[in-house]
Amino acid sequence: QWVRDDVPGSPACIQFETDVGDRTTSTGGKRNEVAEAFQRPYEGRFFYGMRFRIDPDWVDAGTDDNFYILSQFWTGGPPDAAIVYRNGTLRLGVFIAEATAPADPRLARHEEGVPKDVWINVVYEYRKSEEDGLLRAWLLREDIDRSYRLVIDYAGKLSDVEDERSGVWIKAGTYRRANEFGPTVVQMDRNKVGATFEAADPRRPG
């Protein structure tokens, strides 16, 4: 990964790349990520904003069982929530086993087709709790949207059974399953965490 200053629409951004033959993790996946060095407290509420662009050089997997995680709320087990890209489709929301949380995961997911070479802004509002969880997500595509769209509005159980009272920390970058495909190239900038929507809005400078 490195900083680029020649990507249209961004004065400076971090580029993440993976390719066929790159070193695998111990479980066979491919990772190129950055992560926070601390856990946010259990039942703590926060906003997280992220702006990213799928590069035109990205090669899709071609099969539906392959996917790329671009950002995730991590607890040490399966991610509680994530931003996922797969074959031209963006998925936002809960990404853990349906049996754990929420009771109806369709209420906490959003999927839509997105083009490459377009900057996409996402803001999450999140609180992890076994009873009083909260997950909202707003989406703004810079090719079609003039303002944010609320695409997820969920309140209820949001907790990982494997470690229900663990906190969460945020990862950004690319993680994929072990299948060989690529190259995959994504740029990210203005990843922000705050106590309000405005503080985490990636369209706001600073």
mmCIF file of C-alpha atoms in Angstrom:
data_model
loop_
_atom_site.group_PDB
_atom_site.id
_atom_site.type_symbol
_atom_site.label_atom_id
_atom_site.label_comp_id
_atom_site.label_asym_id
_atom_site.label_seq_id
_atom_site.Cartn_x
_atom_site.Cartn_y
_atom_site.Cartn_z
ATOM 1 C CA GLN A 1 0.000 0.000 0.000
ATOM 2 C CA TRP A 2 1.184 3.532 -0.687
ATOM 3 C CA VAL A 3 -0.020 7.122 -0.998
ATOM 4 C CA ARG A 4 -1.088 8.435 -4.405
ATOM 5 C CA ASP A 5 -1.702 12.056 -5.380
ATOM 6 C CA ASP A 6 -2.755 11.447 -9.000
ATOM 7 C CA VAL A 7 -6.177 9.789 -8.536
ATOM 8 C CA PRO A 8 -9.060 11.886 -9.914
ATOM 9 C CA GLY A 9 -11.252 13.300 -7.156
ATOM 10 C CA SER A 10 -8.737 13.000 -4.314
ATOM 11 C CA PRO A 11 -5.732 15.172 -3.395
ATOM 12 C CA ALA A 12 -4.124 12.191 -1.628
ATOM 13 C CA CYS A 13 -5.287 8.654 -0.920
ATOM 14 C CA ILE A 14 -3.959 5.278 0.194
ATOM 15 C CA GLN A 15 -3.934 2.544 -2.450
ATOM 16 C CA PHE A 16 -4.332 -1.099 -1.446
ATOM 17 C CA GLU A 17 -3.436 -3.867 -3.905
ATOM 18 C CA THR A 18 -3.426 -7.650 -3.920
ATOM 19 C CA ASP A 19 -2.663 -9.972 -6.810
ATOM 20 C CA VAL A 20 -2.560 -13.604 -7.803
ATOM 21 C CA GLY A 21 0.275 -15.325 -5.957
ATOM 22 C CA ASP A 22 0.492 -12.845 -3.088
ATOM 23 C CA ARG A 23 1.433 -14.279 0.307
ATOM 24 C CA THR A 24 -1.501 -15.894 2.085
ATOM 25 C CA THR A 25 -2.447 -15.784 5.751
ATOM 26 C CA SER A 26 -2.312 -18.912 7.884
ATOM 27 C CA THR A 27 -5.925 -19.626 6.910
ATOM 28 C CA GLY A 28 -5.366 -19.072 3.195
ATOM 29 C CA GLY A 29 -6.813 -15.579 2.857
ATOM 30 C CA LYS A 30 -5.178 -12.494 1.379
ATOM 31 C CA ARG A 31 -4.808 -9.389 3.561
ATOM 32 C CA ASN A 32 -3.600 -5.853 2.972
ATOM 33 C CA GLU A 33 -5.073 -3.893 5.868
ATOM 34 C CA VAL A 34 -4.500 -1.267 8.513
ATOM 35 C CA ALA A 35 -6.164 -1.542 11.932
ATOM 36 C CA GLU A 36 -6.705 0.405 15.121
ATOM 37 C CA ALA A 37 -4.452 -0.571 18.004
ATOM 38 C CA PHE A 38 -7.228 -0.515 20.624
ATOM 39 C CA GLN A 39 -10.749 -1.810 21.185
ATOM 40 C CA ARG A 40 -13.701 0.504 21.460
ATOM 41 C CA PRO A 41 -15.778 -0.339 24.555
ATOM 42 C CA TYR A 42 -18.671 -2.779 24.524
ATOM 43 C CA GLU A 43 -21.968 -0.865 24.142
ATOM 44 C CA GLY A 44 -20.047 2.264 23.157
ATOM 45 C CA ARG A 45 -21.730 4.259 20.363
ATOM 46 C CA PHE A 46 -19.690 5.814 17.560
ATOM 47 C CA PHE A 47 -19.808 6.923 13.922
ATOM 48 C CA TYR A 48 -17.376 5.697 11.269
ATOM 49 C CA GLY A 49 -16.988 7.241 7.831
ATOM 50 C CA MET A 50 -15.072 5.956 4.835
ATOM 51 C CA ARG A 51 -14.532 7.125 1.240
ATOM 52 C CA PHE A 52 -13.263 4.651 -1.346
ATOM 53 C CA ARG A 53 -12.938 4.012 -5.083
ATOM 54 C CA ILE A 54 -12.734 0.667 -6.889
ATOM 55 C CA ASP A 55 -9.960 1.173 -9.429
ATOM 56 C CA PRO A 56 -10.649 0.383 -13.125
ATOM 57 C CA ASP A 57 -7.792 -2.161 -12.933
ATOM 58 C CA TRP A 58 -9.720 -4.241 -10.377
ATOM 59 C CA VAL A 59 -10.471 -7.707 -11.825
ATOM 60 C CA ASP A 60 -13.677 -9.251 -10.473
ATOM 61 C CA ALA A 61 -13.641 -12.793 -9.142
ATOM 62 C CA GLY A 62 -16.190 -14.101 -11.630
ATOM 63 C CA THR A 63 -17.914 -16.353 -9.069
ATOM 64 C CA ASP A 64 -20.359 -15.403 -6.341
ATOM 65 C CA ASP A 65 -18.505 -17.245 -3.559
ATOM 66 C CA ASN A 66 -15.574 -14.822 -3.740
ATOM 67 C CA PHE A 67 -15.676 -11.436 -2.064
ATOM 68 C CA TYR A 68 -13.496 -8.643 -0.759
ATOM 69 C CA ILE A 69 -13.928 -7.002 2.626
ATOM 70 C CA LEU A 70 -12.947 -3.327 2.385
ATOM 71 C CA SER A 71 -13.580 -2.404 6.014
ATOM 72 C CA GLN A 72 -14.857 -4.220 9.085
ATOM 73 C CA PHE A 73 -15.714 -3.869 12.753
ATOM 74 C CA TRP A 74 -13.579 -6.638 14.250
ATOM 75 C CA THR A 75 -14.000 -8.507 17.542
ATOM 76 C CA GLY A 76 -11.508 -11.338 17.152
ATOM 77 C CA GLY A 77 -14.114 -13.622 15.612
ATOM 78 C CA PRO A 78 -16.301 -12.976 12.561
ATOM 79 C CA PRO A 79 -16.693 -9.237 11.889
ATOM 80 C CA ASP A 80 -19.777 -7.655 13.418
ATOM 81 C CA ALA A 81 -20.308 -5.367 10.427
ATOM 82 C CA ALA A 82 -18.455 -4.737 7.207
ATOM 83 C CA ILE A 83 -18.201 -3.038 3.836
ATOM 84 C CA VAL A 84 -17.945 -5.774 1.210
ATOM 85 C CA TYR A 85 -17.415 -5.664 -2.565
ATOM 86 C CA ARG A 86 -18.143 -8.646 -4.823
ATOM 87 C CA ASN A 87 -18.378 -8.695 -8.614
ATOM 88 C CA GLY A 88 -19.723 -5.184 -8.977
ATOM 89 C CA THR A 89 -21.998 -5.344 -5.910
ATOM 90 C CA LEU A 90 -21.492 -3.406 -2.687
ATOM 91 C CA ARG A 91 -22.807 -4.921 0.551
ATOM 92 C CA LEU A 92 -23.156 -2.932 3.755
ATOM 93 C CA GLY A 93 -24.218 -4.088 7.194
ATOM 94 C CA VAL A 94 -24.092 -7.124 9.437
ATOM 95 C CA PHE A 95 -21.703 -9.781 8.265
ATOM 96 C CA ILE A 96 -21.787 -12.380 11.036
ATOM 97 C CA ALA A 97 -23.624 -15.692 11.221
ATOM 98 C CA GLU A 98 -27.378 -15.307 10.867
ATOM 99 C CA ALA A 99 -27.952 -17.413 13.991
ATOM 100 C CA THR A 100 -26.144 -14.938 16.222
ATOM 101 C CA ALA A 101 -27.371 -11.442 15.370
ATOM 102 C CA PRO A 102 -29.552 -9.801 14.408
ATOM 103 C CA ALA A 103 -32.657 -11.991 14.513
ATOM 104 C CA ASP A 104 -33.472 -11.059 10.925
ATOM 105 C CA PRO A 105 -30.210 -10.039 9.201
ATOM 106 C CA ARG A 106 -32.089 -8.683 6.188
ATOM 107 C CA LEU A 107 -33.038 -5.708 8.341
ATOM 108 C CA ALA A 108 -29.364 -4.833 8.764
ATOM 109 C CA ARG A 109 -28.045 -5.335 5.241
ATOM 110 C CA HIS A 110 -28.024 -3.324 2.045
ATOM 111 C CA GLU A 111 -26.783 -4.369 -1.387
ATOM 112 C CA GLU A 112 -26.581 -2.467 -4.659
ATOM 113 C CA GLY A 113 -24.538 -2.513 -7.822
ATOM 114 C CA VAL A 114 -21.750 0.046 -7.996
ATOM 115 C CA PRO A 115 -19.455 0.996 -10.879
ATOM 116 C CA LYS A 116 -15.691 1.158 -10.740
ATOM 117 C CA ASP A 117 -13.861 4.488 -10.962
ATOM 118 C CA VAL A 118 -16.437 6.247 -8.732
ATOM 119 C CA TRP A 119 -15.850 7.625 -5.237
ATOM 120 C CA ILE A 120 -18.272 6.147 -2.693
ATOM 121 C CA ASN A 121 -18.938 7.571 0.781
ATOM 122 C CA VAL A 122 -20.261 5.443 3.652
ATOM 123 C CA VAL A 123 -21.086 6.472 7.227
ATOM 124 C CA TYR A 124 -21.968 3.905 9.910
ATOM 125 C CA GLU A 125 -23.561 4.582 13.287
ATOM 126 C CA TYR A 126 -22.868 1.616 15.530
ATOM 127 C CA ARG A 127 -23.383 0.312 19.040
ATOM 128 C CA LYS A 128 -22.634 -3.295 19.928
ATOM 129 C CA SER A 129 -25.010 -4.768 22.499
ATOM 130 C CA GLU A 130 -26.758 -8.044 23.173
ATOM 131 C CA GLU A 131 -30.082 -6.256 23.644
ATOM 132 C CA ASP A 132 -29.740 -2.585 22.721
ATOM 133 C CA GLY A 133 -27.600 -2.666 19.583
ATOM 134 C CA LEU A 134 -27.756 -0.069 16.847
ATOM 135 C CA LEU A 135 -26.670 -0.109 13.221
ATOM 136 C CA ARG A 136 -27.417 2.649 10.735
ATOM 137 C CA ALA A 137 -25.670 3.182 7.417
ATOM 138 C CA TRP A 138 -25.750 6.096 4.997
ATOM 139 C CA LEU A 139 -24.473 5.850 1.419
ATOM 140 C CA LEU A 140 -23.489 8.540 -1.089
ATOM 141 C CA ARG A 141 -22.253 7.641 -4.555
ATOM 142 C CA GLU A 142 -20.585 10.643 -6.146
ATOM 143 C CA ASP A 143 -21.784 9.665 -9.632
ATOM 144 C CA ILE A 144 -25.527 9.783 -8.843
ATOM 145 C CA ASP A 145 -26.205 11.136 -5.321
ATOM 146 C CA ARG A 146 -26.321 14.740 -4.189
ATOM 147 C CA SER A 147 -26.900 13.810 -0.551
ATOM 148 C CA TYR A 148 -26.641 10.755 1.679
ATOM 149 C CA ARG A 149 -29.236 7.983 1.552
ATOM 150 C CA LEU A 150 -30.134 6.107 4.757
ATOM 151 C CA VAL A 151 -29.908 2.478 3.602
ATOM 152 C CA ILE A 152 -29.849 0.601 6.956
ATOM 153 C CA ASP A 153 -31.796 1.506 10.087
ATOM 154 C CA TYR A 154 -31.632 -1.344 12.618
ATOM 155 C CA ALA A 155 -32.064 -1.465 16.392
ATOM 156 C CA GLY A 156 -31.849 -4.676 18.404
ATOM 157 C CA LYS A 157 -29.388 -7.437 19.140
ATOM 158 C CA LEU A 158 -25.905 -6.887 17.736
ATOM 159 C CA SER A 159 -23.470 -9.158 19.509
ATOM 160 C CA ASP A 160 -21.076 -11.931 18.567
ATOM 161 C CA VAL A 161 -21.894 -15.153 20.422
ATOM 162 C CA GLU A 162 -18.209 -16.173 20.406
ATOM 163 C CA ASP A 163 -17.287 -13.224 22.622
ATOM 164 C CA GLU A 164 -20.452 -11.343 23.421
ATOM 165 C CA ARG A 165 -18.981 -8.667 25.655
ATOM 166 C CA SER A 166 -15.839 -7.899 23.670
ATOM 167 C CA GLY A 167 -15.234 -4.459 22.278
ATOM 168 C CA VAL A 168 -14.627 -3.686 18.631
ATOM 169 C CA TRP A 169 -11.843 -2.163 16.588
ATOM 170 C CA ILE A 170 -11.888 -1.007 12.985
ATOM 171 C CA LYS A 171 -9.919 -2.402 10.075
ATOM 172 C CA ALA A 172 -9.623 -0.855 6.610
ATOM 173 C CA GLY A 173 -7.980 -2.263 3.518
ATOM 174 C CA THR A 174 -8.597 -5.464 1.593
ATOM 175 C CA TYR A 175 -9.209 -8.993 2.798
ATOM 176 C CA ARG A 176 -10.301 -11.782 0.483
ATOM 177 C CA ARG A 177 -10.874 -15.502 0.521
ATOM 178 C CA ALA A 178 -8.120 -17.817 -0.630
ATOM 179 C CA ASN A 179 -9.269 -18.297 -4.231
ATOM 180 C CA GLU A 180 -6.815 -16.923 -6.765
ATOM 181 C CA PHE A 181 -8.014 -13.901 -8.708
ATOM 182 C CA GLY A 182 -6.760 -10.410 -9.265
ATOM 183 C CA PRO A 183 -5.294 -7.942 -9.462
ATOM 184 C CA THR A 184 -7.503 -5.948 -7.128
ATOM 185 C CA VAL A 185 -6.858 -2.244 -6.547
ATOM 186 C CA VAL A 186 -8.820 0.140 -4.311
ATOM 187 C CA GLN A 187 -8.115 3.672 -3.113
ATOM 188 C CA MET A 188 -9.311 5.029 0.249
ATOM 189 C CA ASP A 189 -9.190 8.435 1.878
ATOM 190 C CA ARG A 190 -10.758 10.341 4.778
ATOM 191 C CA ASN A 191 -11.477 7.356 7.021
ATOM 192 C CA LYS A 192 -12.849 9.032 10.143
ATOM 193 C CA VAL A 193 -14.307 8.106 13.546
ATOM 194 C CA GLY A 194 -16.315 10.482 15.703
ATOM 195 C CA ALA A 195 -19.120 10.988 18.192
ATOM 196 C CA THR A 196 -21.439 12.560 15.578
ATOM 197 C CA PHE A 197 -22.335 12.045 11.938
ATOM 198 C CA GLU A 198 -20.724 15.335 11.015
ATOM 199 C CA ALA A 199 -17.433 14.370 12.677
ATOM 200 C CA ALA A 200 -17.257 11.115 10.711
ATOM 201 C CA ASP A 201 -18.544 12.415 7.356
ATOM 202 C CA PRO A 202 -15.752 11.669 4.836
ATOM 203 C CA ARG A 203 -16.929 14.476 2.547
ATOM 204 C CA ARG A 204 -15.904 17.013 5.172
ATOM 205 C CA PRO A 205 -12.230 17.989 5.029
ATOM 206 C CA GLY A 206 -9.978 17.401 7.999
#
